[in-house]
Amino acid sequence: MFTPEIYTARRAALRKKLKSGVILLPGNLDSPINYPANVYDFRQDSNFLYYFGLAQPGFVGVIDVDRDTDCLYADEWTMDDLIWMGPQPTVRERAALAGVGSAGSLQELAATLNSAIKKGRKVHYLPPYRSATKLQLSAWLGIAAERLKDHVSRDLIRAVISMREIKGPEEIAQLEEAALTGYKMHTTAMTMCREGIGERNIAVELERIAGQAGGRLSFRSIVSQHGETLHNLSYDGRLQAGRLLLIDAGAETAMGYASDHTRTIPVSGKFTQKQQEIYDIVLAANAKAQELARPGVTYQSIHLAAMRVIAEGLRALGLMKGDPAEAVKAGAAALFMPHGLGHQMGLDVHDLEELGEKYVGYDDATTRSTLFGLGALRMGKALKAGHVVTDEPGIYFIPALIEKWERERIHTAYIDFAKLHDYFDFGGIRLEDDILITQNGNRLLSRHRAPITVADVEKAMAK
């Protein structure tokens, strides 16, 4: 946890952003795997973490805007709990760690909320994403679970996003710690990559490194020779000479802050000419995004600039044709990169997206496109100092998508489909870094950058 003063200041700032009412922030509960006592590894709700910092299940935070008070609610441990778990701090002792002087039971919470509702006070809550939380909210607020989404507080959503998306110094230090672990994960994978080893062996080692650093994976790693499948979570393959291995993986610190990096490496240790040609285009797009990222510039415009680099590079190879700018505008280049350039990152690897991408990645000035590829961009609005975003361009040769477009004669003015057939077994390449937007530009969120140029990747693999 951070110091109690940090959480106290965050809650005070949140109260000032709302005019009145009661803010209800439930933490997560344990989730059973196959029977009640056998549970998944616990992960606290990130909004609860941000304002209260406690990483234990069963806690609920209430911030009273009108009365300028905070309270934490949870049930005390029973003797049976203590027999199995050993001595535990009381609810009040836990609350003190977050700078909260008032504590109560869940029964008292229900009474508090019931009183507020009877008095006509607004109870602000965020969109719930877990079934157990939905059932709790339904019982406390008297709203059917399927109707909860109709009553979420848009004011609270906007207030939380405005605070959480701008990272403080203490958060940046955590993100840098996560990035360092990510660096160790990717450089280790490069030394492990060789013909015959299983994809699963590398995936397991990545998880071990994240856990040894005191945290966990920030998401389930992608370790695949089928990089053309954007979120390939199958680890059944054995590495084959001549193939490319795409590794998209990140770490989460003990306090919940994430990293997210992607590298694509040649199983043989050396890129073929064909692989290097495509790789260098993706690398140039990655560099273009870093060059342009600064406060006041929309990430949507940076996405389009990176796509322009990709279209120009593929035209030089004869895979695309016509004007690259027009090809991007028409959406033709999205055949090769059907996803967005990046997303926000922080306490979650896709930070704040549970609150709604239209609030997190867009605003009144920047609306989401309906164009294929560009419409998948999660973060499009203007950048601000303190934003942390991923920069992850890619080029993918997806046979089913290519065949569909060819069959339906989509964008034939910009794409040479005949030449693409030679790339059906190519796979895909993605290169991803995490960047912090500063007052004058941006910087990478790591003291060490995992090898990314062709020469540096081949050198790392030679070890």
XYZ file of C-alpha atoms in Angstrom:
463
model
C 0.000 0.000 0.000
C 0.883 3.632 -0.392
C 0.786 5.898 2.670
C -2.636 6.595 4.269
C -2.307 10.230 3.231
C -2.373 9.311 -0.474
C -5.677 7.456 -0.167
C -7.166 10.183 2.037
C -6.240 12.827 -0.557
C -7.703 10.758 -3.404
C -11.020 10.342 -1.628
C -11.151 14.037 -0.772
C -10.524 14.921 -4.420
C -13.269 12.535 -5.539
C -15.779 14.094 -3.129
C -15.078 17.522 -4.631
C -15.894 16.235 -8.115
C -19.412 15.128 -7.133
C -22.041 17.570 -5.904
C -23.864 15.324 -3.469
C -24.795 11.792 -2.490
C -23.054 8.643 -1.334
C -20.293 6.918 -3.331
C -20.393 3.135 -3.016
C -17.191 1.282 -3.957
C -17.406 -2.473 -3.302
C -14.230 -4.505 -3.280
C -14.145 -7.968 -4.805
C -14.984 -11.269 -3.139
C -13.151 -14.569 -3.362
C -14.251 -16.597 -6.402
C -14.463 -20.389 -5.977
C -12.916 -22.615 -8.639
C -14.905 -25.778 -7.982
C -15.992 -25.621 -4.313
C -16.157 -22.764 -1.777
C -12.846 -23.351 -0.017
C -10.838 -23.681 -3.240
C -10.642 -20.206 -4.756
C -8.933 -18.441 -7.617
C -5.973 -16.210 -6.828
C -7.583 -13.064 -5.418
C -7.441 -9.801 -7.344
C -8.971 -6.687 -5.798
C -11.182 -4.322 -7.759
C -8.943 -1.591 -9.154
C -11.207 1.320 -8.240
C -11.383 0.082 -4.660
C -7.578 -0.290 -4.705
C -7.138 3.253 -5.958
C -9.227 4.860 -3.217
C -8.714 2.446 -0.310
C -5.623 0.369 -1.129
C -6.669 -2.805 0.693
C -6.076 -6.034 -1.217
C -8.233 -8.309 0.953
C -11.631 -9.714 -0.122
C -14.939 -8.715 1.436
C -14.388 -4.973 1.982
C -16.727 -2.211 0.847
C -15.916 1.489 0.853
C -18.400 4.325 1.273
C -17.503 7.952 0.605
C -20.185 10.337 1.830
C -20.023 13.498 -0.270
C -22.480 15.544 1.810
C -21.012 14.684 5.204
C -17.376 14.696 4.046
C -16.726 11.300 5.638
C -15.415 7.862 4.680
C -16.172 4.435 6.094
C -14.979 0.901 5.396
C -17.302 -2.032 5.919
C -16.489 -5.734 6.285
C -17.390 -8.596 8.581
C -14.901 -9.467 11.301
C -13.147 -12.820 11.144
C -14.844 -15.649 13.033
C -12.979 -18.008 15.336
C -13.222 -20.684 12.660
C -11.523 -18.272 10.213
C -8.741 -17.575 12.687
C -8.132 -21.272 13.295
C -7.496 -21.814 9.611
C -5.852 -18.471 8.778
C -4.074 -17.400 11.948
C -4.274 -13.962 13.597
C -5.771 -11.242 11.371
C -6.081 -7.449 11.734
C -9.511 -6.162 12.650
C -11.623 -4.240 10.132
C -10.829 -1.005 11.975
C -7.089 -1.744 11.885
C -7.284 -2.390 8.143
C -9.236 0.834 7.678
C -6.535 2.819 9.457
C -4.019 1.689 6.818
C -6.113 3.542 4.254
C -6.543 6.617 6.432
C -10.156 5.737 7.267
C -11.224 6.293 10.873
C -14.672 4.737 10.683
C -15.515 1.047 10.193
C -18.566 -1.176 10.339
C -20.055 -4.537 9.423
C -21.826 -5.423 6.180
C -25.107 -5.456 8.093
C -24.417 -1.865 9.145
C -23.591 -1.022 5.523
C -26.996 -2.319 4.414
C -28.666 -0.140 7.046
C -26.634 2.922 6.006
C -27.569 2.513 2.343
C -31.214 1.862 3.182
C -31.337 5.072 5.210
C -29.738 7.070 2.397
C -32.192 5.699 -0.161
C -35.207 6.459 2.061
C -34.014 10.052 2.393
C -33.798 10.370 -1.371
C -30.022 10.630 -1.449
C -28.220 9.571 -4.626
C -26.111 6.409 -4.299
C -23.349 6.564 -6.904
C -21.875 3.290 -8.107
C -19.748 2.126 -11.047
C -20.652 -0.559 -13.610
C -20.235 -3.939 -11.890
C -18.416 -6.617 -13.896
C -18.550 -9.598 -11.514
C -21.710 -11.600 -10.838
C -21.114 -11.645 -7.080
C -20.861 -7.842 -6.996
C -24.034 -7.517 -9.038
C -25.891 -9.658 -6.510
C -24.546 -7.546 -3.634
C -25.560 -4.278 -5.267
C -28.971 -5.671 -6.133
C -29.603 -6.626 -2.505
C -28.287 -3.360 -1.037
C -29.966 -1.007 -3.503
C -33.178 -2.891 -4.269
C -32.442 -2.906 -8.002
C -32.808 -6.057 -10.104
C -29.375 -7.293 -11.183
C -30.225 -6.992 -14.863
C -31.234 -3.338 -14.346
C -28.115 -2.201 -12.474
C -26.537 -0.938 -15.689
C -29.406 1.531 -16.095
C -28.613 3.257 -12.803
C -24.812 3.523 -12.799
C -23.510 6.988 -12.056
C -22.122 8.689 -15.173
C -20.873 11.499 -12.944
C -18.875 9.011 -10.872
C -17.541 7.280 -13.999
C -16.228 10.556 -15.395
C -14.805 11.640 -12.034
C -12.922 8.370 -11.486
C -11.517 8.373 -15.017
C -10.349 11.973 -14.709
C -8.362 11.016 -11.606
C -7.078 7.538 -12.410
C -5.953 8.219 -15.970
C -3.424 10.841 -14.821
C -0.685 8.950 -13.009
C 0.994 10.372 -9.912
C 4.708 9.941 -9.094
C 4.003 7.015 -6.766
C 2.076 5.263 -9.552
C 4.770 5.892 -12.140
C 7.299 4.237 -9.819
C 5.047 1.174 -9.646
C 4.616 1.116 -13.422
C 8.372 1.304 -13.875
C 8.762 -1.649 -11.511
C 6.261 -3.622 -13.591
C 8.082 -2.618 -16.780
C 11.394 -3.852 -15.384
C 9.861 -7.238 -14.643
C 8.437 -7.227 -18.159
C 11.919 -6.594 -19.517
C 13.225 -9.626 -17.629
C 10.362 -11.730 -18.961
C 11.003 -10.851 -22.587
C 14.776 -11.082 -22.500
C 14.512 -14.489 -20.828
C 12.106 -15.635 -23.540
C 14.606 -14.568 -26.191
C 17.305 -16.771 -24.692
C 14.887 -19.700 -24.391
C 13.578 -19.492 -27.945
C 14.979 -22.345 -30.036
C 13.728 -25.113 -32.256
C 11.939 -27.920 -30.409
C 11.033 -26.129 -27.193
C 7.326 -25.956 -26.353
C 5.433 -22.682 -26.392
C 4.076 -23.712 -23.001
C 7.604 -23.930 -21.539
C 8.147 -20.270 -22.319
C 4.689 -19.258 -21.073
C 5.295 -21.017 -17.750
C 8.670 -19.307 -17.344
C 7.107 -15.894 -17.959
C 4.604 -16.550 -15.177
C 7.384 -17.706 -12.849
C 9.355 -14.481 -13.384
C 6.296 -12.324 -12.717
C 5.505 -14.242 -9.531
C 9.093 -14.215 -8.320
C 9.069 -10.418 -8.588
C 6.269 -10.340 -6.011
C 3.291 -9.918 -8.297
C 1.697 -11.895 -11.105
C 1.018 -11.733 -14.820
C -0.947 -8.630 -15.787
C -2.853 -10.785 -18.279
C -2.568 -14.283 -19.684
C 0.517 -14.310 -21.895
C 0.331 -14.757 -25.656
C 3.165 -17.044 -26.755
C 2.495 -18.230 -30.280
C 3.997 -18.991 -33.681
C 0.562 -18.054 -35.061
C 0.935 -14.345 -34.470
C -1.710 -13.656 -37.098
C -4.267 -14.721 -34.454
C -4.286 -11.546 -32.377
C -5.069 -13.111 -28.991
C -3.793 -16.640 -29.432
C -3.838 -18.254 -25.982
C -2.980 -21.789 -27.083
C 0.460 -23.036 -26.028
C 0.294 -26.397 -27.792
C 2.967 -25.811 -30.412
C 6.640 -26.689 -30.486
C 8.945 -24.096 -31.964
C 9.884 -24.723 -35.560
C 12.876 -23.352 -37.450
C 11.946 -20.577 -39.829
C 8.868 -19.502 -37.865
C 8.297 -16.287 -35.942
C 7.317 -16.400 -32.254
C 5.102 -13.564 -31.032
C 5.203 -12.942 -27.277
C 2.751 -10.458 -25.769
C 3.224 -10.513 -22.010
C 3.358 -8.268 -18.980
C 3.740 -8.248 -15.239
C 1.659 -6.811 -12.424
C 3.260 -5.530 -9.236
C 2.053 -6.584 -5.795
C 0.110 -3.292 -5.715
C -1.643 -4.027 -8.991
C 0.182 -1.846 -11.534
C 0.765 -3.397 -14.954
C 3.173 -3.636 -17.846
C 2.407 -4.832 -21.365
C 5.105 -5.497 -23.965
C 5.219 -7.446 -27.204
C 8.215 -8.742 -29.113
C 8.305 -10.971 -32.186
C 11.420 -13.082 -32.596
C 12.745 -15.632 -35.117
C 12.864 -19.201 -33.827
C 16.047 -19.801 -35.828
C 17.778 -16.859 -34.148
C 18.070 -14.962 -37.423
C 15.389 -13.185 -39.408
C 14.959 -14.183 -43.020
C 14.991 -11.344 -45.550
C 11.223 -11.663 -45.955
C 10.672 -11.506 -42.194
C 13.023 -8.578 -41.754
C 11.281 -6.571 -44.461
C 7.960 -6.784 -42.643
C 9.576 -6.427 -39.202
C 11.289 -3.158 -40.115
C 7.978 -1.662 -41.265
C 6.368 -2.464 -37.902
C 9.406 -1.088 -36.075
C 9.159 2.151 -38.073
C 5.476 2.457 -37.166
C 6.323 1.927 -33.487
C 8.961 4.678 -33.717
C 6.596 7.055 -35.526
C 4.056 6.758 -32.705
C 6.715 7.548 -30.105
C 7.878 10.492 -32.181
C 4.402 12.027 -32.292
C 3.029 11.252 -28.819
C 2.753 14.403 -26.717
C 0.091 16.386 -24.840
C -2.663 17.814 -27.019
C -2.264 15.292 -29.856
C -5.050 12.757 -30.275
C -4.034 9.126 -30.185
C -6.429 8.592 -33.068
C -4.261 10.819 -35.259
C -1.145 8.953 -34.109
C -2.811 5.643 -34.964
C -3.467 6.961 -38.475
C 0.140 8.156 -38.811
C 1.406 4.693 -37.813
C -0.970 3.141 -40.352
C 0.451 5.461 -43.007
C 3.939 4.115 -42.254
C 2.616 0.564 -42.633
C 0.868 1.355 -45.937
C 3.968 3.046 -47.340
C 6.170 0.126 -46.349
C 3.840 -2.481 -47.813
C 3.528 -0.495 -51.029
C 7.317 -0.480 -51.331
C 7.198 -4.287 -51.112
C 4.466 -4.433 -53.757
C 1.813 -5.796 -51.389
C -0.184 -2.572 -51.478
C -0.608 -0.074 -54.281
C -1.982 3.378 -54.894
C -1.726 6.381 -52.582
C -0.855 5.223 -49.021
C -2.735 8.138 -47.467
C -5.884 7.285 -49.415
C -5.452 3.596 -48.579
C -5.426 4.421 -44.869
C -8.366 6.794 -45.225
C -10.397 4.115 -46.996
C -9.524 1.491 -44.371
C -7.607 -0.750 -46.783
C -4.454 -0.872 -44.629
C -6.531 -2.337 -41.785
C -6.388 -5.672 -43.614
C -2.876 -5.921 -42.166
C -3.559 -4.273 -38.789
C -7.210 -4.710 -37.781
C -6.649 -3.490 -34.206
C -5.942 -0.134 -32.602
C -2.507 1.318 -31.904
C -2.899 1.041 -28.145
C -4.836 1.566 -24.933
C -4.403 3.215 -21.555
C -2.565 1.295 -18.858
C -2.195 1.580 -15.091
C -3.843 -0.418 -12.315
C -5.212 -2.578 -15.122
C -3.464 -3.574 -18.306
C -6.468 -2.116 -20.160
C -6.888 0.645 -17.652
C -10.404 1.757 -16.720
C -12.082 -0.021 -19.626
C -14.569 -1.687 -17.282
C -16.097 1.789 -16.952
C -16.789 1.966 -20.707
C -14.392 2.637 -23.566
C -16.523 5.559 -24.775
C -15.632 7.364 -21.543
C -12.025 6.168 -21.244
C -10.766 6.437 -24.799
C -13.046 9.077 -26.290
C -14.758 12.345 -25.403
C -16.903 15.063 -26.934
C -14.007 16.247 -29.108
C -12.947 12.811 -30.388
C -15.546 10.249 -31.365
C -15.012 6.618 -32.233
C -14.818 5.719 -35.906
C -16.975 3.022 -37.471
C -14.254 2.200 -40.021
C -12.858 -1.340 -39.894
C -9.608 -1.351 -37.900
C -9.807 2.262 -36.773
C -13.036 1.428 -34.965
C -11.082 -1.063 -32.828
C -8.891 1.728 -31.411
C -9.531 1.799 -27.660
C -7.727 5.082 -26.951
C -8.420 7.886 -29.400
C -8.743 11.158 -27.476
C -6.134 13.863 -26.930
C -3.175 12.865 -24.801
C -2.404 14.581 -21.500
C 0.715 14.636 -19.350
C 0.388 11.695 -16.989
C -1.341 9.391 -19.456
C 0.253 5.973 -19.899
C -0.504 4.304 -23.216
C 0.705 1.289 -25.152
C 2.297 1.706 -28.570
C 1.694 -1.579 -30.373
C 1.516 -1.514 -34.164
C 1.557 -4.780 -36.073
C 1.321 -6.437 -39.469
C -0.598 -9.689 -39.743
C -1.335 -11.969 -42.678
C -4.688 -13.520 -41.789
C -5.581 -16.012 -44.556
C -9.323 -16.097 -43.851
C -9.601 -12.292 -43.869
C -7.453 -11.925 -46.998
C -9.508 -14.540 -48.844
C -12.754 -12.846 -47.802
C -11.627 -9.449 -49.073
C -10.277 -10.964 -52.278
C -13.473 -12.911 -52.895
C -15.636 -9.856 -52.259
C -13.245 -7.547 -54.166
C -12.780 -5.231 -51.206
C -10.168 -2.478 -51.709
C -8.730 -4.021 -54.876
C -7.435 -0.558 -55.827
C -5.015 -0.656 -52.893
C -4.143 -4.333 -52.340
C -2.317 -6.823 -54.578
C -4.082 -9.976 -53.446
C -2.120 -12.253 -55.782
C 1.125 -11.453 -54.003
C -0.412 -11.965 -50.574
C -0.840 -15.694 -51.177
C 2.915 -16.058 -50.679
C 2.449 -14.753 -47.104
C -0.290 -17.110 -45.940
C 2.203 -19.000 -43.761
C 4.006 -15.875 -42.544
C 2.109 -15.296 -39.270
C 2.188 -11.857 -37.713
C 4.479 -9.288 -36.125
C 3.619 -6.914 -33.273
C 6.034 -4.646 -31.378
C 4.722 -3.041 -28.209
C 6.128 -0.602 -25.685
C 4.569 1.290 -22.754
C 4.991 5.063 -22.864
C 4.368 7.826 -20.345
C 3.173 11.143 -21.724
C 5.259 13.948 -20.227
C 4.854 17.735 -20.287
C 6.857 18.023 -23.513
C 6.588 14.610 -25.135
C 6.872 11.073 -23.855
C 9.287 8.481 -22.551
C 9.428 4.730 -22.281
C 8.278 3.318 -18.959
C 11.416 1.336 -18.246
C 15.056 1.865 -17.433
C 15.732 -1.003 -19.822
C 14.049 -1.641 -23.147
C 13.724 -5.200 -24.352
C 15.737 -5.606 -27.574
C 13.668 -4.418 -30.515
C 15.923 -3.757 -33.521
C 16.764 -6.703 -35.738
C 20.432 -6.565 -34.726
C 19.682 -6.358 -30.995
C 17.112 -9.161 -31.082
C 19.498 -11.487 -32.913
C 22.284 -10.577 -30.485
C 20.070 -11.306 -27.470
C 19.020 -14.636 -28.915
C 22.604 -15.625 -29.585
C 23.173 -15.725 -25.810
